[in-house]
Tab-separated table of C-alpha atoms in Angstrom:
chain	number	residue	atom	x	y	z
A	1	MET	CA	66.954	22.314	-2.445
A	2	CYS	CA	64.456	20.033	-4.215
A	3	VAL	CA	65.849	16.933	-2.465
A	4	ARG	CA	65.445	18.567	0.941
A	5	TYR	CA	61.858	19.528	0.114
A	6	LEU	CA	61.059	15.982	-1.059
A	7	GLY	CA	62.499	14.564	2.163
A	8	PHE	CA	60.327	16.911	4.201
A	9	VAL	CA	57.233	15.827	2.248
A	10	LEU	CA	58.026	12.151	2.864
A	11	LEU	CA	58.479	12.760	6.600
A	12	VAL	CA	55.119	14.476	6.756
A	13	TRP	CA	53.348	11.945	4.530
A	14	PHE	CA	54.654	8.644	5.961
A	15	PRO	CA	53.350	9.102	9.533
A	16	GLY	CA	49.860	9.565	8.104
A	17	VAL	CA	50.217	6.398	6.040
A	18	LEU	CA	51.513	4.441	9.034
A	19	HIS	CA	48.609	5.718	11.149
A	20	ALA	CA	46.108	4.634	8.497
A	21	GLN	CA	47.699	1.170	8.360
A	22	ILE	CA	47.544	0.791	12.143
A	23	ALA	CA	43.946	2.011	12.304
A	24	ALA	CA	42.913	-0.508	9.642
A	25	GLN	CA	44.490	-3.587	11.268
A	26	PRO	CA	42.323	-6.687	10.671
A	27	CYS	CA	41.061	-9.093	13.340
A	28	ARG	CA	42.249	-12.660	13.634
A	29	ALA	CA	39.684	-15.432	13.775
A	30	PRO	CA	38.340	-15.575	17.364
A	31	ASN	CA	39.287	-18.458	19.652
A	32	LEU	CA	35.759	-19.610	20.474
A	33	ASN	CA	35.847	-22.659	22.743
A	34	GLY	CA	32.636	-24.669	22.600
A	35	GLY	CA	31.088	-22.808	19.694
A	36	ASN	CA	31.096	-22.092	15.972
A	37	PHE	CA	30.852	-18.944	13.917
A	38	VAL	CA	30.220	-17.677	10.390
A	39	PRO	CA	31.795	-16.620	8.146
A	40	GLU	CA	34.912	-18.711	8.819
A	41	ARG	CA	38.154	-16.976	7.769
A	42	ASP	CA	41.717	-16.623	8.999
A	43	SER	CA	41.352	-12.840	9.314
A	44	TYR	CA	38.631	-10.215	9.055
A	45	SER	CA	38.741	-6.624	7.863
A	46	GLU	CA	37.786	-3.670	10.061
A	47	GLY	CA	34.006	-3.434	10.548
A	48	THR	CA	33.284	-7.089	9.744
A	49	THR	CA	30.513	-8.692	11.815
A	50	LEU	CA	30.428	-12.413	12.537
A	51	THR	CA	27.641	-14.468	14.092
A	52	TYR	CA	28.208	-17.356	16.486
A	53	SER	CA	26.360	-19.999	18.506
A	54	CYS	CA	27.442	-22.431	21.211
A	55	ASP	CA	27.447	-26.192	21.679
A	56	SER	CA	24.914	-28.075	23.788
A	57	GLY	CA	25.177	-27.156	27.478
A	58	LEU	CA	26.669	-23.767	26.634
A	59	LYS	CA	25.315	-20.364	25.557
A	60	PRO	CA	26.717	-16.998	24.386
A	61	ALA	CA	27.800	-14.554	27.097
A	62	VAL	CA	25.004	-12.226	25.962
A	63	GLU	CA	21.226	-12.585	25.726
A	64	GLY	CA	19.937	-15.167	23.244
A	65	TRP	CA	21.125	-18.512	21.852
A	66	TRP	CA	23.095	-16.838	19.042
A	67	ALA	CA	25.102	-13.618	19.098
A	68	SER	CA	27.212	-11.312	16.937
A	69	SER	CA	30.562	-9.580	17.347
A	70	LYS	CA	32.232	-6.814	15.328
A	71	CYS	CA	35.875	-6.243	14.390
A	72	GLN	CA	36.951	-2.870	15.804
A	73	ASN	CA	40.615	-1.789	15.849
A	74	SER	CA	41.852	-5.403	15.564
A	75	THR	CA	39.619	-6.512	18.490
A	76	TRP	CA	36.296	-8.337	18.562
A	77	PHE	CA	33.594	-6.430	20.434
A	78	PRO	CA	31.958	-7.812	22.396
A	79	GLU	CA	34.365	-10.730	22.781
A	80	PRO	CA	32.762	-13.972	21.530
A	81	GLN	CA	32.386	-16.309	24.502
A	82	CYS	CA	30.523	-19.521	25.224
A	83	ILE	CA	29.638	-19.993	28.888
A	84	ASP	CA	27.839	-22.605	30.956
A	85	GLU	CA	24.114	-22.480	30.225
A	86	LYS	CA	23.509	-22.248	34.003
A	87	ALA	CA	25.540	-19.029	34.212
A	88	CYS	CA	23.838	-15.624	33.982
A	89	THR	CA	24.386	-12.739	31.609
A	90	PRO	CA	24.558	-9.201	33.057
A	91	LEU	CA	21.400	-7.974	34.761
A	92	THR	CA	19.752	-4.686	33.812
A	93	ILE	CA	17.444	-3.087	36.387
A	94	PRO	CA	15.733	0.237	35.613
A	95	ASN	CA	16.851	3.091	37.871
A	96	ALA	CA	19.519	0.978	39.577
A	97	GLY	CA	23.117	-0.186	39.376
A	98	HIS	CA	25.271	-3.044	40.685
A	99	THR	CA	28.872	-4.254	40.668
A	100	GLU	CA	29.831	-5.794	37.339
A	101	ASN	CA	31.946	-8.909	36.908
A	102	SER	CA	35.239	-8.477	35.060
A	103	ASN	CA	34.512	-11.330	32.615
A	104	GLY	CA	31.083	-9.926	31.760
A	105	TRP	CA	28.982	-12.796	33.136
A	106	PHE	CA	28.170	-14.497	36.449
A	107	GLU	CA	28.445	-18.116	37.594
A	108	GLU	CA	25.466	-19.994	38.976
A	109	GLY	CA	24.825	-19.125	42.617
A	110	HIS	CA	26.407	-15.680	42.321
A	111	ARG	CA	24.676	-12.925	44.297
A	112	ILE	CA	24.684	-9.267	43.390
A	113	ARG	CA	23.530	-6.371	45.525
A	114	ILE	CA	21.514	-3.602	43.917
A	115	THR	CA	21.889	0.114	44.583
A	116	CYS	CA	18.993	2.348	43.528
A	117	ASP	CA	19.619	5.603	41.678
A	118	GLU	CA	19.160	8.939	43.386
A	119	GLY	CA	15.468	9.587	44.079
A	120	TYR	CA	14.537	5.892	44.026
A	121	GLU	CA	14.205	3.308	46.798
A	122	LEU	CA	13.995	-0.476	47.009
A	123	LYS	CA	10.571	-2.036	46.913
A	124	ASN	CA	10.075	-4.407	49.879
A	125	LEU	CA	13.666	-3.619	50.976
A	126	ASP	CA	14.945	-6.522	48.826
A	127	ALA	CA	18.380	-5.585	47.448
A	128	THR	CA	19.784	-8.970	46.300
A	129	ALA	CA	19.484	-10.956	43.066
A	130	ILE	CA	20.709	-14.570	42.710
A	131	CYS	CA	21.819	-16.426	39.564
A	132	ILE	CA	19.934	-19.752	39.516
A	133	ASN	CA	19.992	-22.114	36.526
A	134	GLY	CA	20.844	-19.379	34.035
A	135	THR	CA	18.339	-16.759	35.209
A	136	TRP	CA	18.186	-14.133	37.935
A	137	SER	CA	15.710	-14.820	40.716
A	138	SER	CA	14.190	-12.355	43.165
A	139	VAL	CA	15.166	-9.399	40.983
A	140	PRO	CA	14.906	-6.207	43.092
A	141	VAL	CA	12.744	-3.292	41.976
A	142	CYS	CA	13.665	0.381	42.422
A	143	GLU	CA	10.661	2.691	42.548
A	144	LYS	CA	10.406	6.444	42.884
A	145	SER	CA	10.637	7.609	46.487
A	146	LEU	CA	7.530	9.219	47.972
A	147	TYR	CA	9.689	12.184	48.978
A	148	ALA	CA	11.382	12.611	45.602
A	149	CYS	CA	10.415	15.275	43.063
A	150	GLY	CA	9.833	15.122	39.346
A	151	GLU	CA	11.626	17.393	36.908
A	152	PRO	CA	11.842	21.042	38.038
A	153	PRO	CA	9.265	23.485	36.630
A	154	LYS	CA	9.990	25.321	33.411
A	155	ILE	CA	10.376	29.041	34.135
A	156	PRO	CA	9.878	31.586	31.316
A	157	HIS	CA	13.139	33.317	30.343
A	158	ALA	CA	15.241	31.074	32.649
A	159	VAL	CA	17.354	27.916	32.437
A	160	ILE	CA	18.715	25.504	35.047
A	161	ILE	CA	22.499	25.717	35.399
A	162	GLY	CA	25.116	23.346	36.847
A	163	HIS	CA	22.880	20.275	36.709
A	164	ARG	CA	22.290	17.650	34.030
A	165	TYR	CA	18.740	16.848	32.963
A	166	GLN	CA	16.946	14.125	34.923
A	167	GLU	CA	13.340	13.156	35.551
A	168	VAL	CA	13.593	12.350	39.277
A	169	PHE	CA	15.342	14.264	42.068
A	170	ALA	CA	15.911	12.989	45.596
A	171	ALA	CA	14.455	14.807	48.611
A	172	ASP	CA	16.415	17.958	49.569
A	173	SER	CA	17.825	18.288	46.046
A	174	LYS	CA	18.714	21.792	44.922
A	175	VAL	CA	18.641	23.277	41.439
A	176	GLN	CA	19.559	26.796	40.405
A	177	TYR	CA	17.947	28.908	37.711
A	178	GLU	CA	19.580	31.737	35.817
A	179	CYS	CA	17.596	34.365	33.922
A	180	GLU	CA	18.471	34.991	30.298
A	181	ASP	CA	20.167	38.223	29.288
A	182	GLY	CA	17.933	41.248	29.755
A	183	PHE	CA	15.971	39.635	32.595
A	184	THR	CA	16.501	39.525	36.359
A	185	VAL	CA	14.909	37.906	39.392
A	186	GLU	CA	13.226	40.232	41.851
A	187	GLY	CA	15.975	41.946	43.835
A	188	ALA	CA	18.166	42.558	40.759
A	189	ASP	CA	19.762	39.109	40.973
A	190	SER	CA	19.958	36.848	37.916
A	191	LYS	CA	20.007	33.518	39.808
A	192	LYS	CA	17.763	31.740	42.288
A	193	SER	CA	17.680	28.218	43.768
A	194	ILE	CA	14.706	25.980	44.535
A	195	PHE	CA	14.591	22.855	46.697
A	196	CYS	CA	12.755	19.506	46.678
A	197	MET	CA	10.745	19.363	49.907
A	198	SER	CA	8.650	16.234	50.595
A	199	GLY	CA	8.000	15.607	46.920
A	200	ILE	CA	7.250	19.244	45.995
A	201	TRP	CA	9.523	21.924	44.572
A	202	THR	CA	9.673	25.219	46.415
A	203	GLU	CA	8.496	28.291	44.533
A	204	GLY	CA	10.553	29.139	41.483
A	205	PRO	CA	11.795	32.555	40.399
A	206	THR	CA	10.070	35.059	38.149
A	207	CYS	CA	12.388	36.556	35.560
A	208	ILE	CA	11.382	40.115	34.722
A	209	ARG	CA	12.749	42.405	32.048
A	210	ASN	CA	15.613	44.543	33.261
A	211	CYS	CA	14.617	48.073	32.276
A	212	GLY	CA	15.873	49.922	35.311
A	213	ASN	CA	13.778	52.605	36.991
A	214	PRO	CA	10.433	53.343	35.294
A	215	PRO	CA	9.618	56.815	33.934
A	216	SER	CA	8.643	59.322	36.619
A	217	VAL	CA	5.222	60.989	36.220
A	218	PRO	CA	4.393	63.906	38.576
A	219	TYR	CA	1.194	63.219	40.536
A	220	GLY	CA	1.029	59.811	38.933
A	221	VAL	CA	0.206	56.498	40.580
A	222	LEU	CA	2.180	53.521	39.217
A	223	ARG	CA	1.118	49.885	39.093
A	224	THR	CA	3.680	47.261	38.008
A	225	GLU	CA	2.528	44.303	35.898
A	226	GLN	CA	5.763	42.277	35.443
A	227	TRP	CA	7.013	43.674	32.086
A	228	PHE	CA	4.727	46.651	31.663
A	229	LEU	CA	3.603	49.601	33.803
A	230	LYS	CA	0.200	51.210	34.140
A	231	TYR	CA	-0.248	54.792	35.307
A	232	SER	CA	-3.184	56.600	36.871
A	233	CYS	CA	-3.381	60.135	38.279
A	234	SER	CA	-3.880	61.478	41.764
A	235	THR	CA	-7.099	63.244	42.679
A	236	PHE	CA	-7.801	66.449	40.718
A	237	TYR	CA	-5.400	65.429	37.928
A	238	LYS	CA	-5.982	63.723	34.606
A	239	LEU	CA	-3.648	61.681	32.442
A	240	GLU	CA	-2.341	62.927	29.129
A	241	GLY	CA	-0.825	60.341	26.837
A	242	PRO	CA	-0.915	56.513	27.090
A	243	GLU	CA	-1.640	55.000	30.478
A	244	THR	CA	0.564	51.943	29.797
A	245	VAL	CA	4.297	51.749	29.002
A	246	PHE	CA	6.181	48.612	28.050
A	247	CYS	CA	9.666	47.370	28.826
A	248	TYR	CA	11.397	46.397	25.561
A	249	ASP	CA	14.283	44.019	24.970
A	250	ASP	CA	16.712	46.909	24.542
A	251	GLY	CA	16.034	47.963	28.153
A	252	THR	CA	13.908	51.022	27.396
A	253	TRP	CA	10.389	51.982	28.518
A	254	LEU	CA	8.040	53.048	25.717
């Protein structure tokens, strides 16, 4: 009985130990052609960071003349590389994207075509960048479209659903609001959409408290003011009691 229990414990315990050993595998010294790094060791423990530089005529495959790499799960990230000094490191353009090279850098003379993000357009219709002598020339610029909209308006007691946050929306974009519990849009609906039209958002919803039908007052005249009501009396009648009632969060008029 005890032997069986001990065997069960070992079966449960050993996989965890093996997993910990695999997760903590060290990194071998990187094979850095045309460069040198510190500290120099045969192997490096998980989380170790090394710094490297490249020989004359070469440069790291990242920005700057020296770079660092970290040991993560037995792999160096990013991979230490020394490339031709006339090659180009990846290009970053605000509000735009482009096809990336599998090796992480681009040879001299390489051309990339830029695609602007939604709501942005190319300035001067120039969509190409060229790697020349280690730098990118004629770098395109993506600017906000004249017909795009900024972030949608904030509506009291409502949130935007089904759409991630962003600062710029392309023309004809649609976002949908939903009122919080206890509130509805006019017409007893809890949702309403708005649209980006020529750089301007269409009118947003108004979320009003959902209190149902207001109290009935014989010979009374009712005026609605979003979340409260104001009564007055018909000719030859006078009001007894408060002239204003409020809609409370529990859905009652008081």
